[in-house]
PDB file of C-alpha atoms and ligand atoms in Angstrom:
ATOM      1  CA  UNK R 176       0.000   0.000   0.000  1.00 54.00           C
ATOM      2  CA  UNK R 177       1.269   3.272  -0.769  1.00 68.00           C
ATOM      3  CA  UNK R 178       1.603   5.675   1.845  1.00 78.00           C
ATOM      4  CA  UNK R 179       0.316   9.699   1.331  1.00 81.00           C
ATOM      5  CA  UNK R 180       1.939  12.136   3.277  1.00 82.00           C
ATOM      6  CA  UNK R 181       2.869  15.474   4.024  1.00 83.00           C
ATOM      7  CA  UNK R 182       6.278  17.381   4.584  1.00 86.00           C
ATOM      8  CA  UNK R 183       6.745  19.675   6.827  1.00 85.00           C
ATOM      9  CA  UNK R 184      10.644  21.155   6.848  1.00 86.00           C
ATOM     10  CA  UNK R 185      11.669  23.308   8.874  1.00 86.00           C
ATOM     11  CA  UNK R 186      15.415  24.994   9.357  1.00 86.00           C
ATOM     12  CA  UNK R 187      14.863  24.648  13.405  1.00 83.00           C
ATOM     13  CA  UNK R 188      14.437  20.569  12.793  1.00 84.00           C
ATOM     14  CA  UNK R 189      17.365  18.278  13.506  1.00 83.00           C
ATOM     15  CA  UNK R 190      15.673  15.275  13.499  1.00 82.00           C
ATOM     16  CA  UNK R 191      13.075  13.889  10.918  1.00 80.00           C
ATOM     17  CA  UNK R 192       9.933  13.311  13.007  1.00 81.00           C
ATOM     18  CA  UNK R 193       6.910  11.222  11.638  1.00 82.00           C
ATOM     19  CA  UNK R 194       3.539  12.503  13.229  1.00 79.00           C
ATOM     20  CA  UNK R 195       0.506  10.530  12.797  1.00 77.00           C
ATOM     21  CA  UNK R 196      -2.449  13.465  13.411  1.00 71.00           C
ATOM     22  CA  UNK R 197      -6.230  12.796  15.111  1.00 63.00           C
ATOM     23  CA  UNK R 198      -7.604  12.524  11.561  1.00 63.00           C
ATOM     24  CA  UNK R 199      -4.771  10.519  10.988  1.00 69.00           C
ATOM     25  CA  UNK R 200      -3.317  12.203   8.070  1.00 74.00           C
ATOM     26  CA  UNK R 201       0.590  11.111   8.308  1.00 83.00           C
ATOM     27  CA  UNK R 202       2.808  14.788   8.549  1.00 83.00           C
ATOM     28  CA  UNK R 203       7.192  14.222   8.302  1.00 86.00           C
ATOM     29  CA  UNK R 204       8.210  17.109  10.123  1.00 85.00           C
ATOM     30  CA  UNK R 205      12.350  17.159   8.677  1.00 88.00           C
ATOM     31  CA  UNK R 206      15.240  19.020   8.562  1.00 88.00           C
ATOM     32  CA  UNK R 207      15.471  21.716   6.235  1.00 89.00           C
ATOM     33  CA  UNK R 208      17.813  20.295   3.933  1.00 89.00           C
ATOM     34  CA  UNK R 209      16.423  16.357   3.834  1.00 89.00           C
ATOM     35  CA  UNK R 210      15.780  15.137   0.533  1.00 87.00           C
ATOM     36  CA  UNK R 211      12.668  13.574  -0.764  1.00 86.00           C
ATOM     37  CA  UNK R 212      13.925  10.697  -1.548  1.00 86.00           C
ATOM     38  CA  UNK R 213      15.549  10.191   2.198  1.00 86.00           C
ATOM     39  CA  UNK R 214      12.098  11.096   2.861  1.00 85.00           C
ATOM     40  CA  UNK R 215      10.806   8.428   1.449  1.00 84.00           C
ATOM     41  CA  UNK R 216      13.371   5.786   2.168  1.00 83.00           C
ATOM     42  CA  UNK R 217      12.339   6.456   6.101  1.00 83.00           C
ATOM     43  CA  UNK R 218       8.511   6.745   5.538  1.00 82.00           C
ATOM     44  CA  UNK R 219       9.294   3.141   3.896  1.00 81.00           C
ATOM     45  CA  UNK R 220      11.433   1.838   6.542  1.00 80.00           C
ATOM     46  CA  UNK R 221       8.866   2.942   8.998  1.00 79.00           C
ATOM     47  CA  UNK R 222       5.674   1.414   7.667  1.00 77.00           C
ATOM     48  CA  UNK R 223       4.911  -0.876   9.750  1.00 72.00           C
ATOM     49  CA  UNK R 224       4.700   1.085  12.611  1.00 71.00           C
ATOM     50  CA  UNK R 225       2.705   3.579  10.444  1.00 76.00           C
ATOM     51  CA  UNK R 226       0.468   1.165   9.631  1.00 70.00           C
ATOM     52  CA  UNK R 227       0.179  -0.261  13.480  1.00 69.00           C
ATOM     53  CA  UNK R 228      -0.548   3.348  14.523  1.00 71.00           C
ATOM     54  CA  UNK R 229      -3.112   3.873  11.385  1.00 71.00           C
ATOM     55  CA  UNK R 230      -4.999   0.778  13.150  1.00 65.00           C
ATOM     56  CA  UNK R 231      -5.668   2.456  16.753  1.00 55.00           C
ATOM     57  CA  UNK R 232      -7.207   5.295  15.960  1.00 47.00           C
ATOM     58  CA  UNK R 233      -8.658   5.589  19.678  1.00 42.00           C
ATOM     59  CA  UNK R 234      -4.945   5.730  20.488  1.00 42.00           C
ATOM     60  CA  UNK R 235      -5.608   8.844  19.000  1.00 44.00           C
ATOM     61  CA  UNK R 236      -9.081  10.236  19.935  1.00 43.00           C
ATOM     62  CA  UNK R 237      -7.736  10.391  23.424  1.00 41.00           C
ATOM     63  CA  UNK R 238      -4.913  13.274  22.161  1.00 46.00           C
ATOM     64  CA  UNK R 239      -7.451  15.778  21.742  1.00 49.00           C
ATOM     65  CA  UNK R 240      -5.026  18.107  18.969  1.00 47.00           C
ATOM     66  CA  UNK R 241      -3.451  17.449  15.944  1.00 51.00           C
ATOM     67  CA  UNK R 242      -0.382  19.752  15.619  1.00 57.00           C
ATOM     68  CA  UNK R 243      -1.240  23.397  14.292  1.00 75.00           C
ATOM     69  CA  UNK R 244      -3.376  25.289  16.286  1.00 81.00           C
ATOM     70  CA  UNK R 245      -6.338  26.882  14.629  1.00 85.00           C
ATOM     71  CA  UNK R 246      -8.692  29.381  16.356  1.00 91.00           C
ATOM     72  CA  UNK R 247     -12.156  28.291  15.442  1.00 91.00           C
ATOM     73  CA  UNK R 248     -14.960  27.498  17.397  1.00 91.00           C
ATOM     74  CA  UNK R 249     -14.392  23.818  19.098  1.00 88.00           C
ATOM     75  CA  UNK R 250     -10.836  24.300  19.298  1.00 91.00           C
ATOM     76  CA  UNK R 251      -9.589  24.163  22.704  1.00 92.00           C
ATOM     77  CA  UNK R 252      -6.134  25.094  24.328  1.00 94.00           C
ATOM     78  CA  UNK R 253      -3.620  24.296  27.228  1.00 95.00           C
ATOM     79  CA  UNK R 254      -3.457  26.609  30.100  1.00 96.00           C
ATOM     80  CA  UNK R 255      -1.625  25.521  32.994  1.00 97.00           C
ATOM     81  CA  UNK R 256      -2.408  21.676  31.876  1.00 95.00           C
ATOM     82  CA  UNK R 257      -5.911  21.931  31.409  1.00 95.00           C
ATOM     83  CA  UNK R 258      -7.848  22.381  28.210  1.00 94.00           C
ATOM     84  CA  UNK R 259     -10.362  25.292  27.417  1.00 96.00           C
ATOM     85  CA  UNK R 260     -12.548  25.805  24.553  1.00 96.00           C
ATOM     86  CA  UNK R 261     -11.925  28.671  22.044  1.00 96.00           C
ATOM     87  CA  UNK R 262     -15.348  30.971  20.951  1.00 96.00           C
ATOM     88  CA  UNK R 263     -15.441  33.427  18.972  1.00 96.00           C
ATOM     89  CA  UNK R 264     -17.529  36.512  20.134  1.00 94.00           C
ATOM     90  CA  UNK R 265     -18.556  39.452  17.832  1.00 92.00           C
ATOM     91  CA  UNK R 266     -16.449  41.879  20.048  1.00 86.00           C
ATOM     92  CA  UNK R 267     -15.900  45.560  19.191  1.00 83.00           C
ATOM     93  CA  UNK R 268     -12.143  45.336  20.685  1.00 85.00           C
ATOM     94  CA  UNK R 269      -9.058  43.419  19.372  1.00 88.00           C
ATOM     95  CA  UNK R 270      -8.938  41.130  22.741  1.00 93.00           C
ATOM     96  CA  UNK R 271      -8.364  37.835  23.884  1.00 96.00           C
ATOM     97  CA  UNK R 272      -9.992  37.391  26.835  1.00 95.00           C
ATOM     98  CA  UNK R 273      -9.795  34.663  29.387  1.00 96.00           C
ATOM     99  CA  UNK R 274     -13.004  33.216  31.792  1.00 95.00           C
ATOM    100  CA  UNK R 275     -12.930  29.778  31.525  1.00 95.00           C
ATOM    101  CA  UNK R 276     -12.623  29.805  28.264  1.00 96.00           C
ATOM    102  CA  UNK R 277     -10.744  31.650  25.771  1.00 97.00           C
ATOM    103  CA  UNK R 278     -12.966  34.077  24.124  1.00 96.00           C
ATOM    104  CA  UNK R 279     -11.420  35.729  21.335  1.00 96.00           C
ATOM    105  CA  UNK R 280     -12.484  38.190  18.345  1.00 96.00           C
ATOM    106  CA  UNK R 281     -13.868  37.095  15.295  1.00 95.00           C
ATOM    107  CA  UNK R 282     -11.108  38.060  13.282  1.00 92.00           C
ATOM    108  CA  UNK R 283      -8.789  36.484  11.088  1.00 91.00           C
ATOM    109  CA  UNK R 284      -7.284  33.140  12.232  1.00 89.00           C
ATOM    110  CA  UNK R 285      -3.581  35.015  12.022  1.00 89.00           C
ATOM    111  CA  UNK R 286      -4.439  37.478  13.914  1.00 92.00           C
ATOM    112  CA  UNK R 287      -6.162  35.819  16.833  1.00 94.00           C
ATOM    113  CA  UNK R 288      -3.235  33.350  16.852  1.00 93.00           C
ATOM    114  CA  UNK R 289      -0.847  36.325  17.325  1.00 93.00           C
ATOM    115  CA  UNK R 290      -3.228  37.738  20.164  1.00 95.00           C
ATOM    116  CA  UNK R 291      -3.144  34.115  21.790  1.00 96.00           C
ATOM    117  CA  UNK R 292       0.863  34.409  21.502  1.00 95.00           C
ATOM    118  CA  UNK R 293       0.790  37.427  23.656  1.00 96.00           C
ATOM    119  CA  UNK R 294      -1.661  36.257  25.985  1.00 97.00           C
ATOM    120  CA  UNK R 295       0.943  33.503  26.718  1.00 97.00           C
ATOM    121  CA  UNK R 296       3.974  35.151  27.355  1.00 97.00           C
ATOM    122  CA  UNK R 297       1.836  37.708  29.449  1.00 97.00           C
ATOM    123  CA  UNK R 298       0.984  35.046  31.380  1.00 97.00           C
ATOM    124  CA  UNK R 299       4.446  33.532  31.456  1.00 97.00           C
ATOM    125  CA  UNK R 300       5.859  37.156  32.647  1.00 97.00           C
ATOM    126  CA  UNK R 301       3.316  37.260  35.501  1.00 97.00           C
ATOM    127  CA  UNK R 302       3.436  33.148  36.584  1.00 97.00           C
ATOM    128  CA  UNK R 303       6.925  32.530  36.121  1.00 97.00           C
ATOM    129  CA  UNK R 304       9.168  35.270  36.908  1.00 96.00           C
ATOM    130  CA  UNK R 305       8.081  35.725  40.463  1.00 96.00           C
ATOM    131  CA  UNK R 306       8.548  31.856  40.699  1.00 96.00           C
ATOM    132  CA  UNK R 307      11.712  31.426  39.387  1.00 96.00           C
ATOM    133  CA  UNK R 308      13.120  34.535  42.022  1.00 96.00           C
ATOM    134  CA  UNK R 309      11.695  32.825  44.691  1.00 96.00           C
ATOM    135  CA  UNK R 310      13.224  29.514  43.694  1.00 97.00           C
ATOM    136  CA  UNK R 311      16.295  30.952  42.741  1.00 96.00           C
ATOM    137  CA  UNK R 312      16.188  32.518  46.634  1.00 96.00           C
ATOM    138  CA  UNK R 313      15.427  28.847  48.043  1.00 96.00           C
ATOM    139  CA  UNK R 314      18.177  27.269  46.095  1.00 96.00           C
ATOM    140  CA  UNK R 315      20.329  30.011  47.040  1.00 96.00           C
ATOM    141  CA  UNK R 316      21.546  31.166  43.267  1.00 95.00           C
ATOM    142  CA  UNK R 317      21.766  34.157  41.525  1.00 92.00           C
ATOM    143  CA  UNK R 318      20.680  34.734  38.110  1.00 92.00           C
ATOM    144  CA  UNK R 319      21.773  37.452  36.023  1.00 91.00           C
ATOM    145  CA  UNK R 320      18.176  37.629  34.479  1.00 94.00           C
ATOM    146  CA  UNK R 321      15.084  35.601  34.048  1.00 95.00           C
ATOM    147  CA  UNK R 322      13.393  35.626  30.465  1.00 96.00           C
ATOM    148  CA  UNK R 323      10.339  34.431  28.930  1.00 97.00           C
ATOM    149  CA  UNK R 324      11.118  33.605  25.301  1.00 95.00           C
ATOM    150  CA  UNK R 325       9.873  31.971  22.174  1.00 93.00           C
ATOM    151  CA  UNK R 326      11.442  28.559  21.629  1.00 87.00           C
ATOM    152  CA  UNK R 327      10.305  26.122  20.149  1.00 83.00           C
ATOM    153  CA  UNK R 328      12.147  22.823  20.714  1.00 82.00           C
ATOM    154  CA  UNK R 329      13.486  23.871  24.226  1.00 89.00           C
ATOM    155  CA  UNK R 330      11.540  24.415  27.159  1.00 93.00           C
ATOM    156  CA  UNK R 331      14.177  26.206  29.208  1.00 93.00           C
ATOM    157  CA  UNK R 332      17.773  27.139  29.056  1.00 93.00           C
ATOM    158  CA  UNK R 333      20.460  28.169  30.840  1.00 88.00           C
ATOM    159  CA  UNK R 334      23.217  30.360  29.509  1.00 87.00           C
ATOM    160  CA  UNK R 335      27.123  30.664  30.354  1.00 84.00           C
ATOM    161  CA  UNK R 336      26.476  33.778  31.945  1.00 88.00           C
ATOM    162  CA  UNK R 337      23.807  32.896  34.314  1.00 90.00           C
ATOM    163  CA  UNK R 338      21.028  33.802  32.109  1.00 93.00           C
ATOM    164  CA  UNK R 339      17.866  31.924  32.459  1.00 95.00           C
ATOM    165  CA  UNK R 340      15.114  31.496  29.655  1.00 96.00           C
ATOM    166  CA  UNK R 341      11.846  29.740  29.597  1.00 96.00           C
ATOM    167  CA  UNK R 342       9.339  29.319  26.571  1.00 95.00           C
ATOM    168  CA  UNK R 343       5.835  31.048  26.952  1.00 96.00           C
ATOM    169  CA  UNK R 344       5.094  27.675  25.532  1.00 95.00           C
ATOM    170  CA  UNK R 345       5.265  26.072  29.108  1.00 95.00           C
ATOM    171  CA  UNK R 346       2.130  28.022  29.825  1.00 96.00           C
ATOM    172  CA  UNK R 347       0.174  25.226  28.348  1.00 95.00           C
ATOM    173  CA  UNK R 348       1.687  22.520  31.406  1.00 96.00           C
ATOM    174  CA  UNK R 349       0.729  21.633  34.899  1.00 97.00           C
ATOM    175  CA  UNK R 350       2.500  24.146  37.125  1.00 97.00           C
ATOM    176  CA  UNK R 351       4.460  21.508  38.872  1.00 97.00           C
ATOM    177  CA  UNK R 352       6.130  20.679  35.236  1.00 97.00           C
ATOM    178  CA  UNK R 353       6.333  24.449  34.974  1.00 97.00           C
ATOM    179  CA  UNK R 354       8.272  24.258  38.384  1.00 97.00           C
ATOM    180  CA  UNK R 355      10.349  21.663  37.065  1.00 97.00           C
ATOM    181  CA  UNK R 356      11.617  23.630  34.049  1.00 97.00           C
ATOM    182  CA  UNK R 357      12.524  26.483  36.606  1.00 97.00           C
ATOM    183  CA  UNK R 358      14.332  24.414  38.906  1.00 97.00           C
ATOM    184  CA  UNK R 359      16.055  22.235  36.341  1.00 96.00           C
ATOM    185  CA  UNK R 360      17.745  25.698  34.860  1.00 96.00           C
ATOM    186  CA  UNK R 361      18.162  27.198  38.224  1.00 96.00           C
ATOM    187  CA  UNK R 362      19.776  24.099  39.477  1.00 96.00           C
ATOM    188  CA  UNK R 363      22.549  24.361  36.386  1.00 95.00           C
ATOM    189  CA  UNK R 364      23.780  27.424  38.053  1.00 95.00           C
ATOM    190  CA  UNK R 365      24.976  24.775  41.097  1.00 95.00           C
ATOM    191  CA  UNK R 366      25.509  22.175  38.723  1.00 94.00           C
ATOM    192  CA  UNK R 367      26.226  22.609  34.995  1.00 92.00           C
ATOM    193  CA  UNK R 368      25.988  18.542  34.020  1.00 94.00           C
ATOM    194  CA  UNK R 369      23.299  15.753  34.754  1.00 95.00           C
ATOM    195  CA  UNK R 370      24.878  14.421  37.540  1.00 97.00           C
ATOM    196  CA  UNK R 371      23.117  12.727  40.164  1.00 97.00           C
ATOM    197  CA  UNK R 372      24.312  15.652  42.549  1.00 97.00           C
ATOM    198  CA  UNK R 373      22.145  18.095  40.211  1.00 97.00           C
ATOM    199  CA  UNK R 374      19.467  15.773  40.268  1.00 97.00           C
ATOM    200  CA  UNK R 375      19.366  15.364  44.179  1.00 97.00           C
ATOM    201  CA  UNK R 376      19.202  19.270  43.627  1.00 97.00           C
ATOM    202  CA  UNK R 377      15.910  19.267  41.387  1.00 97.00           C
ATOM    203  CA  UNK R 378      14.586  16.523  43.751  1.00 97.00           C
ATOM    204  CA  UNK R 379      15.103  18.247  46.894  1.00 97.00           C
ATOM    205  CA  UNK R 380      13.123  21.420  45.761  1.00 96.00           C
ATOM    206  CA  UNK R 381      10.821  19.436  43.695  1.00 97.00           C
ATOM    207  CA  UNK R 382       9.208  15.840  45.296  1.00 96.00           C
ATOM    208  CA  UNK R 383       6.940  15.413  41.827  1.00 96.00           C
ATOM    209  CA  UNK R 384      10.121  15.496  39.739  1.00 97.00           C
ATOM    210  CA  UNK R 385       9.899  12.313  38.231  1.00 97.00           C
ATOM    211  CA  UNK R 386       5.815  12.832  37.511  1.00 97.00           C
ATOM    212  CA  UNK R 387       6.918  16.012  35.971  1.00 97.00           C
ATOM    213  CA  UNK R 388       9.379  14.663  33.462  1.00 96.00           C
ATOM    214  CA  UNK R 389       6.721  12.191  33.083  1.00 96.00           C
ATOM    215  CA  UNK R 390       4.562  14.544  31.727  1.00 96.00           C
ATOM    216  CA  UNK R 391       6.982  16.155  29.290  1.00 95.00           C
ATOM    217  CA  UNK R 392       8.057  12.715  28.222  1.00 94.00           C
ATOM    218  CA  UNK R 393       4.282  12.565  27.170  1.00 93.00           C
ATOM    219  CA  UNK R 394       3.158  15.509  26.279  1.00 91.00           C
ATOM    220  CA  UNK R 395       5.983  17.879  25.591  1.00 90.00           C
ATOM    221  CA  UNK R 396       6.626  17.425  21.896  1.00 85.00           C
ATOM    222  CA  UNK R 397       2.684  17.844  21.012  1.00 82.00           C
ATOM    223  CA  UNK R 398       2.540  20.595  23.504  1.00 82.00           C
ATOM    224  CA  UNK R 399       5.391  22.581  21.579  1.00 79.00           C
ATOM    225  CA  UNK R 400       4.751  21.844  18.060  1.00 79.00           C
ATOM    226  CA  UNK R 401       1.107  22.697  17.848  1.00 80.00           C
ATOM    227  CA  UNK R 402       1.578  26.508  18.678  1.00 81.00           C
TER     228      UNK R 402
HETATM  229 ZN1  LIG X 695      19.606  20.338  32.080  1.00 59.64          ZN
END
């Protein structure tokens, strides 16, 4: 059988990733420069398992996004790990706002996507930076400054010179995975390698650790390729 897909490249990509969506349509996210034809070779060399996945599709009712956000009506989105519907409201102002759902503009798609972007990383500012100081005091560190910004593939990041970051995209978890993120880069500032020093370090400030990288394990790569 011959399989249809779709290719997705993308200069951020290192590795080729093959996503089977909801409605099951089969999407190669690659590396920029990966041929079709490599393409192909892995799409081939992978089949079975495409075709095993293609078989439970109640594996994948239970994921309730296919990557790509879109802002329509019945659309719903991560905050803080739990899911809200999307409506859009005939509004005379060009504003998300947030009660229990997220109630945004009719407007085009772009646009309302941008305002959603915002809302994030206005959240982020507000939720996380006053965290991370206060975990930063507890763990007794000093960062030279706490950002929120817009990775994709990276959650959090520490920098040579004490510089922490953290993707608004971490909105969309549980706050104790948020926590985690925090602590993990804080902790680097003690410890700059995985050691199991720096992870009795994470631990100590963080008892749901392991349920936490649990959750990334799980959901992190849908969480931070669908916005
Ligand atoms: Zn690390």
């Amino acid at each position: 059988m011959d399989i249809k897909y779709e290719i997705r490249r993308s200069k951020k990509r290192k590795k080729l990733t093959i996503n089977i969506e909801r409605d099951r349509r089969i999407v190669v996210l690659a590396p920029e420069n990966t041929s079709d034809e490599k393409i192909r070779q892995v799409i081939d060399s992978k089949k079975q398992w495409i075709h095993e996945k293609l078989g439970h599709p109640q594996k994948f009712a239970a994921k309730p996004h296919a990557p790509g956000k879109e802002i329509i009506n019945g659309e719903s989105l991560y905050y803080l790990g739990h899911q809200y519907q999307v409506e859009l409201i005939e509004s005379t102002n060009d504003e998300l706002v947030f009660d229990n759902k997220f109630l945004f503009p009719m407007q085009e798609k772009e646009k309302n996507l941008v305002l959603l972007k915002k809302w994030y990383v206005r959240c982020a500012k507000e939720k996380i930076i006053p965290r991370a100081r206060k975990f930063a005091k507890d763990l007794g560190v000093e960062a030279e400054s706490i950002k929120i910004v817009d990775n994709k593939y990276r959650w959090g990041s520490c920098t040579t010179k004490n510089n922490i970051n953290i993707s608004w995209r971490l909105m969309q978890a549980p706050m104790f995975v948020i926590d985690y993120i925090i602590i993990h880069e804080l902790a680097h500032l003690i410890e700059a390698n995985h050691t199991p020093e720096f992870w009795n370090i994470v631990k100590a400030q963080l008892p749901k650790m392991e349920k936490a990288k649990l959750w990334l394990k799980e959901n992190g790569q849908r969480v931070q390729e669908e916005l």
